[in-house]
mmCIF file of N, CA and C in Angstrom:
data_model
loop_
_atom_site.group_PDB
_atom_site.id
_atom_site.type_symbol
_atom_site.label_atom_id
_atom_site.label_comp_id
_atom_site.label_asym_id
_atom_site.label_seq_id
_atom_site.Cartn_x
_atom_site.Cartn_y
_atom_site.Cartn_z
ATOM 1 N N UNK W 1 0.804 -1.202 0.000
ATOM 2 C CA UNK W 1 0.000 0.000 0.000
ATOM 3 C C UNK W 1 0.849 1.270 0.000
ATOM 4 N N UNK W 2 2.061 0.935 0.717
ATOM 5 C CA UNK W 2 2.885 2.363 0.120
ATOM 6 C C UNK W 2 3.245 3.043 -1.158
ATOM 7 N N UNK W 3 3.297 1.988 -2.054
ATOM 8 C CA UNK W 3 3.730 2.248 -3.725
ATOM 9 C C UNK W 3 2.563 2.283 -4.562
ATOM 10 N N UNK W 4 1.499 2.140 -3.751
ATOM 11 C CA UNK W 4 -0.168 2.213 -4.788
ATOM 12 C C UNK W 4 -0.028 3.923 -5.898
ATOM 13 N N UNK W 5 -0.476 3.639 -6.517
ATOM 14 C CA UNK W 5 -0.456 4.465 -7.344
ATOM 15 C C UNK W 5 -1.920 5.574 -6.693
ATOM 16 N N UNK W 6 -3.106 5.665 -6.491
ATOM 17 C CA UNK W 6 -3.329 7.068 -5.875
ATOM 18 C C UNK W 6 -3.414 6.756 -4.628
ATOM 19 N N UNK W 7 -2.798 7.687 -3.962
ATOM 20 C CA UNK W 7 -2.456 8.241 -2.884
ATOM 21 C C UNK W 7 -3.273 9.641 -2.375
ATOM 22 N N UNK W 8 -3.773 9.193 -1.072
ATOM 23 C CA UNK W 8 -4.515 10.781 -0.616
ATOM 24 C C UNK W 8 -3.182 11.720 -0.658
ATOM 25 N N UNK W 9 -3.206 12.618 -1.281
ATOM 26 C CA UNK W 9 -2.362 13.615 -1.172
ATOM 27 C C UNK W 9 -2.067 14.414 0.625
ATOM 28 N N UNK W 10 -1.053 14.630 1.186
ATOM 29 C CA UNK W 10 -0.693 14.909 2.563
ATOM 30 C C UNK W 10 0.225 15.535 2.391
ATOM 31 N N UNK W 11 0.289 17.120 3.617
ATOM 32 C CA UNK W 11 1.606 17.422 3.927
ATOM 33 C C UNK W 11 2.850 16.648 4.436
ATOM 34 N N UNK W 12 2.157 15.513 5.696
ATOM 35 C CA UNK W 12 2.634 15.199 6.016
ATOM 36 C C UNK W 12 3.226 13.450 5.621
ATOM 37 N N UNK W 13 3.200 13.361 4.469
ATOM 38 C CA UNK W 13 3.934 12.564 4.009
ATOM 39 C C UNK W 13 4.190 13.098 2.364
ATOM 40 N N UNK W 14 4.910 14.446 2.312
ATOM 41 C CA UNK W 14 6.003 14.938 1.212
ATOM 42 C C UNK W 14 6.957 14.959 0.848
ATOM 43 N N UNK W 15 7.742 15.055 0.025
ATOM 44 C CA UNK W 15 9.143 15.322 0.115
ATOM 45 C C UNK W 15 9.747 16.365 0.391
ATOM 46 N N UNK W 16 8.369 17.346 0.314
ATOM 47 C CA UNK W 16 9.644 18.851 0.859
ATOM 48 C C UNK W 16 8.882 19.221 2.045
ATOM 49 N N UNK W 17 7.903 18.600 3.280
ATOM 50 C CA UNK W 17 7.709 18.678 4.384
ATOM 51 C C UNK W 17 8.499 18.062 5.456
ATOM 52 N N UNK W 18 8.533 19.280 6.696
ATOM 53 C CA UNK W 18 9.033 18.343 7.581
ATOM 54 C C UNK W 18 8.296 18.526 9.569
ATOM 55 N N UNK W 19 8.056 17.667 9.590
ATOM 56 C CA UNK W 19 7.106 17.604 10.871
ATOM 57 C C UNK W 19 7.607 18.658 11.747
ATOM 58 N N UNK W 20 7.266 19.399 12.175
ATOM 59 C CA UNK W 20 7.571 19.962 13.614
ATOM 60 C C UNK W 20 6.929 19.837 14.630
ATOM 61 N N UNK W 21 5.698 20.048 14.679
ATOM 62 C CA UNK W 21 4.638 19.759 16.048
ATOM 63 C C UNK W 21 3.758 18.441 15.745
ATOM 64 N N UNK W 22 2.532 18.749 16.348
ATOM 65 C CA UNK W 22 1.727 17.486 16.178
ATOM 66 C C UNK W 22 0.850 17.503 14.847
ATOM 67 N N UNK W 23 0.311 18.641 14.469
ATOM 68 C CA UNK W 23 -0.194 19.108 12.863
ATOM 69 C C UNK W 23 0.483 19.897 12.133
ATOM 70 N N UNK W 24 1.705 20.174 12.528
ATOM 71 C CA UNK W 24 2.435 21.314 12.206
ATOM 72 C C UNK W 24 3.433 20.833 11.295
ATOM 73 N N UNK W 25 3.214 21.188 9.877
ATOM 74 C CA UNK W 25 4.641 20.725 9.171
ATOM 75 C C UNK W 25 5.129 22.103 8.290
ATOM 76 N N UNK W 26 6.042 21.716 8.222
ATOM 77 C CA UNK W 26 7.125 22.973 7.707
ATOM 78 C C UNK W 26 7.543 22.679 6.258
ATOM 79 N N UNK W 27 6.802 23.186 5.254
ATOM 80 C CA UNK W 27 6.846 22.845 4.012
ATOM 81 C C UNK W 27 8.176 24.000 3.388
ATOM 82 N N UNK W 28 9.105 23.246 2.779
ATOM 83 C CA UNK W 28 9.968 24.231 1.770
ATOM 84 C C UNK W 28 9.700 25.196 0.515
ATOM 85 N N UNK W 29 8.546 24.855 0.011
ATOM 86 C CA UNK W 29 7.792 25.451 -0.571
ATOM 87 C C UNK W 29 7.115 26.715 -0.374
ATOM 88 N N UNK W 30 5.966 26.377 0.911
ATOM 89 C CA UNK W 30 4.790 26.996 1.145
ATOM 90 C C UNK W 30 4.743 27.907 2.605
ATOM 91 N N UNK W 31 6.353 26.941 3.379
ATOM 92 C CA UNK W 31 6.477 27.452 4.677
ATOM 93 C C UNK W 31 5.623 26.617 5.885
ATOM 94 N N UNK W 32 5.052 26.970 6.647
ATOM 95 C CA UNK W 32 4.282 26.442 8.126
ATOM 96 C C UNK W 32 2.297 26.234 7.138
ATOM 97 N N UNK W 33 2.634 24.846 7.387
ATOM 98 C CA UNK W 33 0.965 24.218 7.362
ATOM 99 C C UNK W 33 0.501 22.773 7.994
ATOM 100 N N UNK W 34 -0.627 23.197 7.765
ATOM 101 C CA UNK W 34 -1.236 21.744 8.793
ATOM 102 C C UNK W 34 -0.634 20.373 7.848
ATOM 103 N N UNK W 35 -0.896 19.213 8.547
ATOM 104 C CA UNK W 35 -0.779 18.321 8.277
ATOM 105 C C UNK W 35 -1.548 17.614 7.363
ATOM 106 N N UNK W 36 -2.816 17.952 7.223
ATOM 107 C CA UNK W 36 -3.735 17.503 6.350
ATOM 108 C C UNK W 36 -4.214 18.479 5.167
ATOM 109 N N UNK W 37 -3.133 19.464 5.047
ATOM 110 C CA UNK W 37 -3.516 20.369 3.459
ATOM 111 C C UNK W 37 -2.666 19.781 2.533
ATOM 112 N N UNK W 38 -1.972 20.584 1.861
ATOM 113 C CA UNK W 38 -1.410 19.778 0.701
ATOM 114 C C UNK W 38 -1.140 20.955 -0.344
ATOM 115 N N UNK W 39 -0.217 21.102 -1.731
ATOM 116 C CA UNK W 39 -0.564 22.177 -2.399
ATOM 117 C C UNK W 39 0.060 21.340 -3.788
ATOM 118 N N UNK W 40 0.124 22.529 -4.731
ATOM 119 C CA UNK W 40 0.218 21.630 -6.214
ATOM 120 C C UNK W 40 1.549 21.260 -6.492
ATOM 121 N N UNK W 41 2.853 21.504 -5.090
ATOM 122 C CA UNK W 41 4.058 20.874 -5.022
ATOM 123 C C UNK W 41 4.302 19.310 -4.451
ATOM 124 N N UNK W 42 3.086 18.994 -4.231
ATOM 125 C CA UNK W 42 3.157 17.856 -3.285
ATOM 126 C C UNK W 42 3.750 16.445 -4.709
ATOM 127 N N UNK W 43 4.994 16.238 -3.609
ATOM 128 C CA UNK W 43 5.444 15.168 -4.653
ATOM 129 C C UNK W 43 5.979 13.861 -3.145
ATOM 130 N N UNK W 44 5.099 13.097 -3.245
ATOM 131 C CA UNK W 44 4.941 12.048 -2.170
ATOM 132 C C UNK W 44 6.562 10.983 -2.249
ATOM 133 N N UNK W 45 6.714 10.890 -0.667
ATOM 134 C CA UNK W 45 8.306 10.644 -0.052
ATOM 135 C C UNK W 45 7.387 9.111 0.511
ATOM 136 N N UNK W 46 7.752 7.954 0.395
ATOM 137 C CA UNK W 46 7.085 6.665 0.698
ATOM 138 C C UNK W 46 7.569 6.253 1.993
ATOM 139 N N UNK W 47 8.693 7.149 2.031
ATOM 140 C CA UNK W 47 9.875 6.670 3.467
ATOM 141 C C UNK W 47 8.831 7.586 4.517
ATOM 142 N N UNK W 48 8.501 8.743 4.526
ATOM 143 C CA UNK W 48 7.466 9.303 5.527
ATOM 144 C C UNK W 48 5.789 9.369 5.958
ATOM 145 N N UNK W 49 5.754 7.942 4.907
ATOM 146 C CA UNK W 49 4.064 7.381 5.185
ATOM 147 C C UNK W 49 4.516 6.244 6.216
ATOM 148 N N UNK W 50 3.698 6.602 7.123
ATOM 149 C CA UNK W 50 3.912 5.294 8.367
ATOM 150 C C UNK W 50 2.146 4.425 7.835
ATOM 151 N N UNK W 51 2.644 3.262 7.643
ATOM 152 C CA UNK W 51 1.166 2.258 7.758
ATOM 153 C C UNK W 51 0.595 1.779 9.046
ATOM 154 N N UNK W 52 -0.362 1.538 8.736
ATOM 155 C CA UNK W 52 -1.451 1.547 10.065
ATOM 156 C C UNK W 52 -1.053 -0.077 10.863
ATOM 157 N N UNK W 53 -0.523 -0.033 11.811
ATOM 158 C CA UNK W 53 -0.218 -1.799 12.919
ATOM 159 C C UNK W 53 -1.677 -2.465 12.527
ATOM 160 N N UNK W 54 -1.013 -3.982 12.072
ATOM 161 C CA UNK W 54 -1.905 -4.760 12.418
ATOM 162 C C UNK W 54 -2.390 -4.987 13.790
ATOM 163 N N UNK W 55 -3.793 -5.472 13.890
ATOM 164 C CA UNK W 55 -4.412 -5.879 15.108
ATOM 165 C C UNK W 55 -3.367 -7.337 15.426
ATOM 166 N N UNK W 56 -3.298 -7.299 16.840
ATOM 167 C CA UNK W 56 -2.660 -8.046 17.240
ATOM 168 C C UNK W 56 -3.628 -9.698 17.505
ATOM 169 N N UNK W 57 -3.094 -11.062 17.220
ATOM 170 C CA UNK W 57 -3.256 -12.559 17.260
ATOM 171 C C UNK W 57 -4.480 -12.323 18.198
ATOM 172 N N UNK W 58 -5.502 -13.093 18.290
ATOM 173 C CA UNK W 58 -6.053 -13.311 19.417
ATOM 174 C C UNK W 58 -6.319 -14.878 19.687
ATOM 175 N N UNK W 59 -5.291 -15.175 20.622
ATOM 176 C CA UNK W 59 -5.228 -16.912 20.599
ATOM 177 C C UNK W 59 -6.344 -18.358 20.906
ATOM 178 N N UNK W 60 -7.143 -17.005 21.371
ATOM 179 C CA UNK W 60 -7.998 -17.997 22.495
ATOM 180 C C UNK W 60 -8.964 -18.223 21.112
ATOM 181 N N UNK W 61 -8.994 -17.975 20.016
ATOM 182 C CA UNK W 61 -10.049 -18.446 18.947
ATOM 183 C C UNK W 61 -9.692 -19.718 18.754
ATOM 184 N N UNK W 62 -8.383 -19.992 18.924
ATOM 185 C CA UNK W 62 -7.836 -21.069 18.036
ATOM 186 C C UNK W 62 -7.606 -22.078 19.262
ATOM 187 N N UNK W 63 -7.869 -23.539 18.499
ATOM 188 C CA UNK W 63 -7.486 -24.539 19.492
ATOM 189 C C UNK W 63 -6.227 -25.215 19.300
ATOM 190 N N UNK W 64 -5.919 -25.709 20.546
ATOM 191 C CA UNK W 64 -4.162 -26.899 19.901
ATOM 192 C C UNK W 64 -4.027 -27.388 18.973
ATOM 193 N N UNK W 65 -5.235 -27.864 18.761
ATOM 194 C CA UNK W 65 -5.324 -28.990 16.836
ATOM 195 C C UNK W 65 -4.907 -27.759 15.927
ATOM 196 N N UNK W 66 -5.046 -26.442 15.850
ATOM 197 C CA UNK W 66 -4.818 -25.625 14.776
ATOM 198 C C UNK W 66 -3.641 -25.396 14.529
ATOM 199 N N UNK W 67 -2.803 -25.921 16.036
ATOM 200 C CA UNK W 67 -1.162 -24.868 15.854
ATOM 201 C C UNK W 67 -0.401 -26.732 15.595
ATOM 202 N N UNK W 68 -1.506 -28.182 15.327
ATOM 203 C CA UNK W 68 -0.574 -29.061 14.902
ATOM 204 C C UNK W 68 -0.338 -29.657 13.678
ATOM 205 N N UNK W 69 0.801 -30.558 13.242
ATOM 206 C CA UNK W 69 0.826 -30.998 12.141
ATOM 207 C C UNK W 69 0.251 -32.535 11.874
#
């Protein structure tokens, strides 16, 4: 899902943004904007999209016979 071809457009995953606060990114371009605007420089950095954690195992569904061979 990082290399999908459309992508919601984000400040905060650009190549010329850089995080400073919690919505606060510091665009080279445009200067100080939120995190969720964007402008017609936005050229997407794949290294600063974080993906969403899987939900973690939940064991008790599964019985011993499932984990044998």
């Amino acid at each position: 899902m990082l290399f999908r071809k459309k992508i919601e457009k984000s400040c905060s995953y650009c190549l010329y943004g850089a995080k400073l606060e919690d919505e606060a990114i510091l665009c080279a371009k445009k200067g100080i904007r939120s995190a969720e605007s964007f402008c017609r420089r936005f050229k997407y950095d794949p290294c600063k999209r974080i993906p969403p954690r899987h939900k973690p195992l939940d064991p008790s569904k599964y019985e011993d016979t499932d984990y044998s061979l």
